[in-house]
Amino acid sequence: GDLFCAPGNAGMAQVGTVVPLDVTDHAAVIRFVEEKKILLTVIGPEAPLVDGLSDALRAGHHLVLGASKAAAVLEGSKIQAKTFMTKYGIPTADFKVFSDAKEAKAFARSPEGAAFRVMKADGLAAGKGVVVAETAEGLVEAIDDAMVTKRFGAAGNSILLEETLTGPEVSLMALTDGRTVLPFPASQDHKRVFDNDEGPNTGGMGAYAPTAFYDDATRMQVERDVIQNFVRGVQAEGWDFRGIIYFGLMLTKKGPKVLEFNVRLGDPEAEVILPLIESDVFQVFKAVAEGNLRDMSLQLKPGFACTVVMASGGYPGPFETGLPITGLDEAAKTGRVFVFHAGTKEKDGAFSTSGGRVLSVTGLGKTLDAAVVRAYQGVKRISFSKAHFRNDIAGKALKNRRITQRIARMKNRRVATLGKA
């Protein structure tokens, strides 16, 4: 059937019809859905969910994939999300809440504050409202940035100071109808702007899936301690949650802990998850919207996916736009490579940059190595002035796996030698 994208971008225009629709105007969205006889509406970004667009559509008896406004508080407010986790026994880092900058800075400089070096703006901040500080003064600077200079606007009126956790981070996204949870393959995002996880946090500079860090033992722990308690909480709160839940996990020595919730597909994780799905996602999405997820399953393609984000120079700070992009067709011809558009515009067949994260270049492969190679082959064929990307996406996973394989080979050789003796 027909696919409409609102407000869309230059990439979406290649696979569907882009509609200049104001998604904050609920009445206009409903009129469009009714005029075009839309069977299913999928809400992608967080802001319309927090604003209650899914509720408005459901009130008009339209099928929609997206959490209700009440449920979207899990992403709309870091404080409310933490309250939910605490209330329903979902493991998470310890935290303190502040609405006064002086009190927050005093705590940051105190002996107790030394264990709480993560600052999170309470509201929506486009994935940039989290700062992991190395020192007390670095944390104070982040507090000033959020609460005094208002870098994130009203989102920084209140903040969390959170216990610093260590361990691999894993993104686990799942479909849910509020009763059943159907997870996608676990992925690993790369938040920092520079190689070796240096520099400020961004919305994400790349990802890969599936990740070996999410092994069977971890999966069982997450299902027991996180997913089951999440469902229990959703039902106890009486929320209509027919959409997508994203668990940002830290795999600590004490077990998996939830760093954050999103109520949507995350970027750039979506760009490695969706290409791995063999099933007809329309049928699965429709089942979620109807509340009939229990009998559905996901068929996955074998192998791995890796995506590399090509960003504007200066991102996540100030950056230039309107820069011509070349090589998009050449990149897609390298074989098993997808080029997803984010901040792009098209005019008369020519593409240019229009945002901070411009493109996500995804490679597929039977092995993670092959997927990474294909992704970077695609990146090398694309060019725009001041383009920036990380060179080490999935690097830690590849390094750890090679170390494990090398140890295994050494053990095998030792066993063989002992056997001969």
GROMACS .gro file of C-alpha atoms in nm:
model
  421
    1GLY     CA    1   0.000   0.000   0.000
    2ASP     CA    2   0.090   0.367   0.029
    3LEU     CA    3   0.342   0.505   0.276
    4PHE     CA    4   0.325   0.865   0.397
    5CYS     CA    5   0.597   1.035   0.604
    6ALA     CA    6   0.544   1.353   0.804
    7PRO     CA    7   0.731   1.580   0.811
    8GLY     CA    8   0.987   1.347   0.648
    9ASN     CA    9   1.327   1.406   0.495
   10ALA     CA   10   1.507   1.356   0.165
   11GLY     CA   11   1.565   0.987   0.231
   12MET     CA   12   1.203   0.913   0.315
   13ALA     CA   13   1.097   1.080  -0.009
   14GLN     CA   14   1.269   0.794  -0.196
   15VAL     CA   15   1.044   0.528  -0.041
   16GLY     CA   16   0.721   0.710   0.035
   17THR     CA   17   0.530   1.036   0.003
   18VAL     CA   18   0.660   1.317   0.222
   19VAL     CA   19   0.383   1.531   0.370
   20PRO     CA   20   0.451   1.879   0.516
   21LEU     CA   21   0.228   1.807   0.814
   22ASP     CA   22   0.263   1.982   1.149
   23VAL     CA   23   0.267   1.684   1.387
   24THR     CA   24   0.203   1.915   1.684
   25ASP     CA   25  -0.139   1.994   1.532
   26HIS     CA   26  -0.333   1.686   1.642
   27ALA     CA   27  -0.649   1.786   1.457
   28ALA     CA   28  -0.456   1.823   1.130
   29VAL     CA   29  -0.295   1.480   1.175
   30ILE     CA   30  -0.633   1.320   1.241
   31ARG     CA   31  -0.786   1.490   0.934
   32PHE     CA   32  -0.502   1.357   0.718
   33VAL     CA   33  -0.538   1.004   0.859
   34GLU     CA   34  -0.910   1.009   0.785
   35GLU     CA   35  -0.877   1.165   0.438
   36LYS     CA   36  -0.617   0.911   0.327
   37LYS     CA   37  -0.785   0.620   0.510
   38ILE     CA   38  -0.460   0.537   0.689
   39LEU     CA   39  -0.465   0.186   0.835
   40LEU     CA   40  -0.175   0.231   1.078
   41THR     CA   41   0.012   0.533   1.213
   42VAL     CA   42   0.360   0.479   1.355
   43ILE     CA   43   0.488   0.765   1.572
   44GLY     CA   44   0.866   0.782   1.555
   45PRO     CA   45   0.994   1.075   1.765
   46GLU     CA   46   0.950   1.121   2.138
   47ALA     CA   47   0.805   1.473   2.140
   48PRO     CA   48   0.467   1.385   1.976
   49LEU     CA   49   0.432   1.090   2.214
   50VAL     CA   50   0.497   1.306   2.520
   51ASP     CA   51   0.249   1.556   2.372
   52GLY     CA   52  -0.026   1.290   2.352
   53LEU     CA   53  -0.062   1.241   1.976
   54SER     CA   54  -0.126   0.868   2.017
   55ASP     CA   55  -0.412   0.941   2.260
   56ALA     CA   56  -0.572   1.183   2.012
   57LEU     CA   57  -0.555   0.926   1.731
   58ARG     CA   58  -0.694   0.645   1.948
   59ALA     CA   59  -0.978   0.870   2.059
   60GLY     CA   60  -1.075   0.883   1.692
   61HIS     CA   61  -1.062   0.500   1.673
   62HIS     CA   62  -0.744   0.493   1.461
   63LEU     CA   63  -0.476   0.225   1.495
   64VAL     CA   64  -0.150   0.371   1.620
   65LEU     CA   65   0.188   0.236   1.729
   66GLY     CA   66   0.298   0.463   2.011
   67ALA     CA   67   0.283   0.491   2.387
   68SER     CA   68   0.011   0.699   2.547
   69LYS     CA   69   0.094   1.038   2.696
   70ALA     CA   70   0.079   0.888   3.045
   71ALA     CA   71   0.325   0.611   2.954
   72ALA     CA   72   0.553   0.847   2.759
   73VAL     CA   73   0.647   1.011   3.089
   74LEU     CA   74   0.908   0.734   3.112
   75GLU     CA   75   1.107   0.928   2.851
   76GLY     CA   76   0.961   1.274   2.905
   77SER     CA   77   1.087   1.294   3.264
   78LYS     CA   78   1.405   1.130   3.392
   79ILE     CA   79   1.277   1.190   3.748
   80GLN     CA   80   0.944   1.019   3.682
   81ALA     CA   81   1.124   0.730   3.514
   82LYS     CA   82   1.344   0.684   3.821
   83THR     CA   83   1.039   0.699   4.046
   84PHE     CA   84   0.875   0.426   3.835
   85MET     CA   85   1.186   0.206   3.854
   86THR     CA   86   1.213   0.246   4.229
   87LYS     CA   87   0.843   0.180   4.282
   88TYR     CA   88   0.839  -0.143   4.082
   89GLY     CA   89   1.177  -0.289   4.175
   90ILE     CA   90   1.359  -0.231   3.847
   91PRO     CA   91   1.734  -0.222   3.920
   92THR     CA   92   1.888   0.119   3.855
   93ALA     CA   93   2.159   0.350   3.983
   94ASP     CA   94   2.108   0.545   4.305
   95PHE     CA   95   2.017   0.910   4.243
   96LYS     CA   96   1.943   1.251   4.392
   97VAL     CA   97   1.694   1.507   4.257
   98PHE     CA   98   1.761   1.882   4.254
   99SER     CA   99   1.560   2.184   4.143
  100ASP     CA  100   1.802   2.440   4.293
  101ALA     CA  101   2.140   2.489   4.126
  102LYS     CA  102   2.318   2.600   4.444
  103GLU     CA  103   2.207   2.288   4.631
  104ALA     CA  104   2.308   2.066   4.340
  105LYS     CA  105   2.654   2.223   4.318
  106ALA     CA  106   2.706   2.197   4.693
  107PHE     CA  107   2.622   1.826   4.678
  108ALA     CA  108   2.853   1.778   4.380
  109ARG     CA  109   3.144   1.920   4.583
  110SER     CA  110   3.063   1.717   4.895
  111PRO     CA  111   3.231   1.386   4.988
  112GLU     CA  112   2.902   1.202   4.927
  113GLY     CA  113   2.875   1.360   4.584
  114ALA     CA  114   3.197   1.193   4.468
  115ALA     CA  115   2.996   0.878   4.387
  116PHE     CA  116   2.736   1.075   4.185
  117ARG     CA  117   2.918   1.210   3.881
  118VAL     CA  118   2.639   1.169   3.623
  119MET     CA  119   2.415   1.470   3.556
  120LYS     CA  120   2.085   1.425   3.371
  121ALA     CA  121   1.844   1.697   3.267
  122ASP     CA  122   1.493   1.594   3.368
  123GLY     CA  123   1.316   1.670   3.040
  124LEU     CA  124   1.366   1.601   2.670
  125ALA     CA  125   1.705   1.717   2.546
  126ALA     CA  126   1.746   1.540   2.210
  127GLY     CA  127   1.978   1.280   2.359
  128LYS     CA  128   2.228   1.542   2.479
  129GLY     CA  129   2.105   1.602   2.833
  130VAL     CA  130   2.342   1.354   3.001
  131VAL     CA  131   2.692   1.445   3.119
  132VAL     CA  132   2.935   1.200   3.277
  133ALA     CA  133   3.187   1.415   3.465
  134GLU     CA  134   3.540   1.314   3.558
  135THR     CA  135   3.571   1.562   3.846
  136ALA     CA  136   3.355   1.754   4.091
  137GLU     CA  137   3.424   2.079   3.906
  138GLY     CA  138   3.332   1.915   3.579
  139LEU     CA  139   3.000   1.816   3.735
  140VAL     CA  140   2.948   2.169   3.866
  141GLU     CA  141   3.006   2.302   3.515
  142ALA     CA  142   2.744   2.059   3.379
  143ILE     CA  143   2.496   2.170   3.647
  144ASP     CA  144   2.553   2.535   3.554
  145ASP     CA  145   2.509   2.448   3.188
  146ALA     CA  146   2.172   2.283   3.250
  147MET     CA  147   2.022   2.489   3.532
  148VAL     CA  148   2.177   2.838   3.503
  149THR     CA  149   2.259   2.900   3.136
  150LYS     CA  150   1.960   2.680   3.035
  151ARG     CA  151   2.133   2.497   2.752
  152PHE     CA  152   1.842   2.252   2.739
  153GLY     CA  153   1.570   2.506   2.811
  154ALA     CA  154   1.296   2.399   3.052
  155ALA     CA  155   1.430   2.041   3.039
  156GLY     CA  156   1.703   2.152   3.281
  157ASN     CA  157   1.479   2.315   3.541
  158SER     CA  158   1.527   2.002   3.749
  159ILE     CA  159   1.812   1.755   3.727
  160LEU     CA  160   1.926   1.417   3.853
  161LEU     CA  161   2.267   1.350   3.996
  162GLU     CA  162   2.317   0.979   3.951
  163GLU     CA  163   2.552   0.718   4.091
  164THR     CA  164   2.835   0.643   3.849
  165LEU     CA  165   2.812   0.287   3.715
  166THR     CA  166   3.069   0.095   3.518
  167GLY     CA  167   3.039  -0.186   3.267
  168PRO     CA  168   2.934  -0.240   2.905
  169GLU     CA  169   2.626  -0.047   2.791
  170VAL     CA  170   2.360  -0.231   2.593
  171SER     CA  171   2.047  -0.105   2.419
  172LEU     CA  172   1.749  -0.339   2.435
  173MET     CA  173   1.446  -0.227   2.238
  174ALA     CA  174   1.121  -0.420   2.234
  175LEU     CA  175   0.766  -0.409   2.108
  176THR     CA  176   0.497  -0.418   2.375
  177ASP     CA  177   0.120  -0.400   2.396
  178GLY     CA  178   0.135  -0.349   2.773
  179ARG     CA  179   0.102  -0.719   2.848
  180THR     CA  180   0.350  -0.891   2.619
  181VAL     CA  181   0.706  -0.778   2.544
  182LEU     CA  182   0.875  -0.892   2.222
  183PRO     CA  183   1.242  -0.789   2.224
  184PHE     CA  184   1.452  -0.698   1.923
  185PRO     CA  185   1.815  -0.814   1.912
  186ALA     CA  186   2.026  -0.630   2.168
  187SER     CA  187   2.256  -0.364   2.026
  188GLN     CA  188   2.536  -0.139   2.146
  189ASP     CA  189   2.536   0.238   2.087
  190HIS     CA  190   2.841   0.468   2.085
  191LYS     CA  191   2.738   0.796   2.251
  192ARG     CA  192   3.060   0.997   2.269
  193VAL     CA  193   3.148   1.210   1.968
  194PHE     CA  194   3.512   1.103   1.932
  195ASP     CA  195   3.700   0.772   1.904
  196ASN     CA  196   3.783   0.581   2.223
  197ASP     CA  197   3.465   0.716   2.387
  198GLU     CA  198   3.606   1.065   2.427
  199GLY     CA  199   3.431   1.402   2.404
  200PRO     CA  200   3.073   1.504   2.485
  201ASN     CA  201   2.768   1.281   2.459
  202THR     CA  202   2.569   1.293   2.137
  203GLY     CA  203   2.248   1.139   2.014
  204GLY     CA  204   2.465   0.846   1.902
  205MET     CA  205   2.756   0.812   1.659
  206GLY     CA  206   2.709   0.450   1.558
  207ALA     CA  207   2.591   0.107   1.670
  208TYR     CA  208   2.604  -0.263   1.594
  209ALA     CA  209   2.385  -0.566   1.660
  210PRO     CA  210   2.355  -0.823   1.794
  211THR     CA  211   2.601  -0.778   2.079
  212ALA     CA  212   2.775  -1.066   2.254
  213PHE     CA  213   2.772  -0.867   2.579
  214TYR     CA  214   2.400  -0.959   2.603
  215ASP     CA  215   2.451  -1.330   2.662
  216ASP     CA  216   2.194  -1.588   2.778
  217ALA     CA  217   2.264  -1.533   3.148
  218THR     CA  218   2.219  -1.156   3.110
  219ARG     CA  219   1.904  -1.204   2.905
  220MET     CA  220   1.745  -1.418   3.176
  221GLN     CA  221   1.833  -1.160   3.442
  222VAL     CA  222   1.684  -0.878   3.234
  223GLU     CA  223   1.365  -1.074   3.165
  224ARG     CA  224   1.321  -1.150   3.536
  225ASP     CA  225   1.428  -0.824   3.698
  226VAL     CA  226   1.354  -0.563   3.431
  227ILE     CA  227   1.096  -0.676   3.177
  228GLN     CA  228   0.860  -0.854   3.416
  229ASN     CA  229   0.868  -0.563   3.660
  230PHE     CA  230   0.820  -0.315   3.376
  231VAL     CA  231   0.503  -0.495   3.262
  232ARG     CA  232   0.381  -0.516   3.622
  233GLY     CA  233   0.434  -0.142   3.660
  234VAL     CA  234   0.259  -0.053   3.333
  235GLN     CA  235  -0.045  -0.257   3.433
  236ALA     CA  236  -0.051  -0.122   3.788
  237GLU     CA  237  -0.037   0.237   3.658
  238GLY     CA  238  -0.316   0.161   3.411
  239TRP     CA  239  -0.116   0.291   3.115
  240ASP     CA  240  -0.202   0.225   2.751
  241PHE     CA  241   0.139   0.120   2.623
  242ARG     CA  242   0.100  -0.011   2.268
  243GLY     CA  243   0.431   0.083   2.120
  244ILE     CA  244   0.805   0.047   2.171
  245ILE     CA  245   1.003   0.042   2.493
  246TYR     CA  246   1.378   0.100   2.499
  247PHE     CA  247   1.581  -0.018   2.795
  248GLY     CA  248   1.921   0.149   2.821
  249LEU     CA  249   2.120  -0.104   3.024
  250MET     CA  250   2.451  -0.096   3.209
  251LEU     CA  251   2.588  -0.445   3.268
  252THR     CA  252   2.754  -0.398   3.608
  253LYS     CA  253   2.929  -0.654   3.826
  254LYS     CA  254   2.612  -0.655   4.039
  255GLY     CA  255   2.393  -0.732   3.741
  256PRO     CA  256   2.210  -0.535   3.470
  257LYS     CA  257   2.081  -0.193   3.571
  258VAL     CA  258   1.852   0.039   3.373
  259LEU     CA  259   2.009   0.374   3.286
  260GLU     CA  260   1.707   0.515   3.105
  261PHE     CA  261   1.386   0.443   2.918
  262ASN     CA  262   1.288   0.561   2.573
  263VAL     CA  263   0.938   0.505   2.439
  264ARG     CA  264   1.045   0.472   2.076
  265LEU     CA  265   1.309   0.319   1.854
  266GLY     CA  266   1.642   0.479   1.936
  267ASP     CA  267   1.888   0.616   1.683
  268PRO     CA  268   2.128   0.485   1.567
  269GLU     CA  269   2.013   0.147   1.706
  270ALA     CA  270   1.708   0.136   1.478
  271GLU     CA  271   1.940   0.145   1.176
  272VAL     CA  272   2.101  -0.185   1.279
  273ILE     CA  273   1.791  -0.354   1.423
  274LEU     CA  274   1.541  -0.309   1.141
  275PRO     CA  275   1.767  -0.441   0.861
  276LEU     CA  276   1.811  -0.764   1.060
  277ILE     CA  277   1.437  -0.837   1.072
  278GLU     CA  278   1.308  -1.090   0.819
  279SER     CA  279   0.944  -1.067   0.934
  280ASP     CA  280   0.694  -0.829   0.778
  281VAL     CA  281   0.721  -0.549   1.035
  282PHE     CA  282   0.388  -0.404   0.924
  283GLN     CA  283   0.205  -0.713   1.048
  284VAL     CA  284   0.394  -0.710   1.378
  285PHE     CA  285   0.340  -0.335   1.428
  286LYS     CA  286  -0.030  -0.376   1.350
  287ALA     CA  287  -0.057  -0.653   1.612
  288VAL     CA  288   0.096  -0.419   1.870
  289ALA     CA  289  -0.151  -0.143   1.783
  290GLU     CA  290  -0.440  -0.390   1.814
  291GLY     CA  291  -0.311  -0.525   2.146
  292ASN     CA  292  -0.256  -0.873   2.002
  293LEU     CA  293   0.119  -0.918   2.037
  294ARG     CA  294   0.104  -1.246   2.231
  295ASP     CA  295   0.082  -1.468   1.923
  296MET     CA  296   0.345  -1.282   1.718
  297SER     CA  297   0.714  -1.362   1.671
  298LEU     CA  298   1.009  -1.202   1.495
  299GLN     CA  299   1.206  -1.389   1.232
  300LEU     CA  300   1.562  -1.259   1.209
  301LYS     CA  301   1.821  -1.267   0.934
  302PRO     CA  302   2.146  -1.442   1.024
  303GLY     CA  303   2.452  -1.228   1.078
  304PHE     CA  304   2.529  -0.879   1.201
  305ALA     CA  305   2.468  -0.512   1.123
  306CYS     CA  306   2.688  -0.210   1.190
  307THR     CA  307   2.600   0.156   1.130
  308VAL     CA  308   2.831   0.457   1.125
  309VAL     CA  309   2.684   0.804   1.172
  310MET     CA  310   2.819   1.077   0.947
  311ALA     CA  311   2.772   1.405   1.133
  312SER     CA  312   2.826   1.773   1.060
  313GLY     CA  313   3.158   1.911   1.178
  314GLY     CA  314   3.110   2.069   1.522
  315TYR     CA  315   2.821   1.842   1.627
  316PRO     CA  316   2.690   1.820   1.902
  317GLY     CA  317   2.784   2.189   1.921
  318PRO     CA  318   2.722   2.452   1.651
  319PHE     CA  319   2.753   2.331   1.292
  320GLU     CA  320   2.707   2.450   0.937
  321THR     CA  321   2.422   2.330   0.713
  322GLY     CA  322   2.348   2.342   0.342
  323LEU     CA  323   2.665   2.156   0.245
  324PRO     CA  324   2.640   1.946  -0.076
  325ILE     CA  325   2.650   1.566  -0.031
  326THR     CA  326   2.800   1.340  -0.296
  327GLY     CA  327   2.850   0.965  -0.331
  328LEU     CA  328   2.517   0.842  -0.195
  329ASP     CA  329   2.444   0.617  -0.495
  330GLU     CA  330   2.799   0.484  -0.497
  331ALA     CA  331   2.777   0.390  -0.129
  332ALA     CA  332   2.458   0.191  -0.177
  333LYS     CA  333   2.618  -0.005  -0.462
  334THR     CA  334   2.893  -0.153  -0.245
  335GLY     CA  335   2.669  -0.451  -0.159
  336ARG     CA  336   2.457  -0.509   0.152
  337VAL     CA  337   2.485  -0.140   0.246
  338PHE     CA  338   2.195   0.086   0.345
  339VAL     CA  339   2.222   0.466   0.364
  340PHE     CA  340   1.965   0.612   0.605
  341HIS     CA  341   1.900   0.986   0.588
  342ALA     CA  342   1.861   1.200   0.901
  343GLY     CA  343   1.961   1.565   0.850
  344THR     CA  344   1.934   1.597   0.471
  345LYS     CA  345   1.749   1.804   0.214
  346GLU     CA  346   1.699   1.745  -0.159
  347LYS     CA  347   1.650   1.999  -0.436
  348ASP     CA  348   1.650   1.918  -0.808
  349GLY     CA  349   1.808   1.580  -0.741
  350ALA     CA  350   2.095   1.723  -0.533
  351PHE     CA  351   2.131   1.644  -0.163
  352SER     CA  352   2.265   1.873   0.110
  353THR     CA  353   2.306   1.868   0.488
  354SER     CA  354   2.035   2.007   0.715
  355GLY     CA  355   2.118   1.878   1.064
  356GLY     CA  356   2.379   1.758   1.310
  357ARG     CA  357   2.356   1.386   1.240
  358VAL     CA  358   2.332   1.374   0.862
  359LEU     CA  359   2.343   1.006   0.760
  360SER     CA  360   2.366   0.657   0.906
  361VAL     CA  361   2.554   0.414   0.683
  362THR     CA  362   2.468   0.052   0.768
  363GLY     CA  363   2.653  -0.257   0.654
  364LEU     CA  364   2.532  -0.618   0.685
  365GLY     CA  365   2.755  -0.925   0.707
  366LYS     CA  366   2.767  -1.287   0.812
  367THR     CA  367   3.025  -1.181   1.072
  368LEU     CA  368   3.061  -0.859   1.269
  369ASP     CA  369   3.392  -0.795   1.093
  370ALA     CA  370   3.221  -0.810   0.755
  371ALA     CA  371   2.939  -0.579   0.866
  372VAL     CA  372   3.187  -0.321   0.998
  373VAL     CA  373   3.396  -0.334   0.680
  374ARG     CA  374   3.090  -0.282   0.460
  375ALA     CA  375   2.968   0.011   0.669
  376TYR     CA  376   3.302   0.192   0.643
  377GLN     CA  377   3.327   0.112   0.272
  378GLY     CA  378   2.998   0.295   0.232
  379VAL     CA  379   3.118   0.588   0.443
  380LYS     CA  380   3.432   0.629   0.232
  381ARG     CA  381   3.221   0.677  -0.081
  382ILE     CA  382   3.018   0.962   0.068
  383SER     CA  383   3.151   1.315   0.098
  384PHE     CA  384   3.044   1.651   0.234
  385SER     CA  385   3.253   1.935   0.374
  386LYS     CA  386   3.363   1.897   0.738
  387ALA     CA  387   3.200   1.552   0.767
  388HIS     CA  388   3.281   1.383   1.097
  389PHE     CA  389   3.246   1.017   1.197
  390ARG     CA  390   3.400   0.779   1.446
  391ASN     CA  391   3.649   0.524   1.320
  392ASP     CA  392   3.599   0.267   1.597
  393ILE     CA  393   3.235   0.161   1.587
  394ALA     CA  394   3.213  -0.196   1.727
  395GLY     CA  395   3.587  -0.178   1.797
  396LYS     CA  396   3.561  -0.295   2.158
  397ALA     CA  397   3.344  -0.590   2.061
  398LEU     CA  398   3.587  -0.697   1.791
  399LYS     CA  399   3.885  -0.656   2.023
  400ASN     CA  400   3.723  -0.852   2.306
  401ARG     CA  401   3.613  -1.128   2.073
  402ARG     CA  402   3.957  -1.162   1.918
  403ILE     CA  403   4.115  -1.180   2.263
  404THR     CA  404   3.867  -1.452   2.362
  405GLN     CA  405   3.933  -1.644   2.041
  406ARG     CA  406   4.310  -1.614   2.087
  407ILE     CA  407   4.287  -1.750   2.443
  408ALA     CA  408   4.069  -2.036   2.319
  409ARG     CA  409   4.323  -2.121   2.048
  410MET     CA  410   4.604  -2.115   2.305
  411LYS     CA  411   4.407  -2.349   2.533
  412ASN     CA  412   4.337  -2.582   2.243
  413ARG     CA  413   4.705  -2.595   2.152
  414ARG     CA  414   4.797  -2.665   2.515
  415VAL     CA  415   4.541  -2.944   2.541
  416ALA     CA  416   4.668  -3.098   2.218
  417THR     CA  417   5.027  -3.088   2.343
  418LEU     CA  418   4.931  -3.250   2.674
  419GLY     CA  419   4.734  -3.513   2.486
  420LYS     CA  420   5.037  -3.610   2.279
  421ALA     CA  421   5.255  -3.629   2.588
   0.00000   0.00000   0.00000
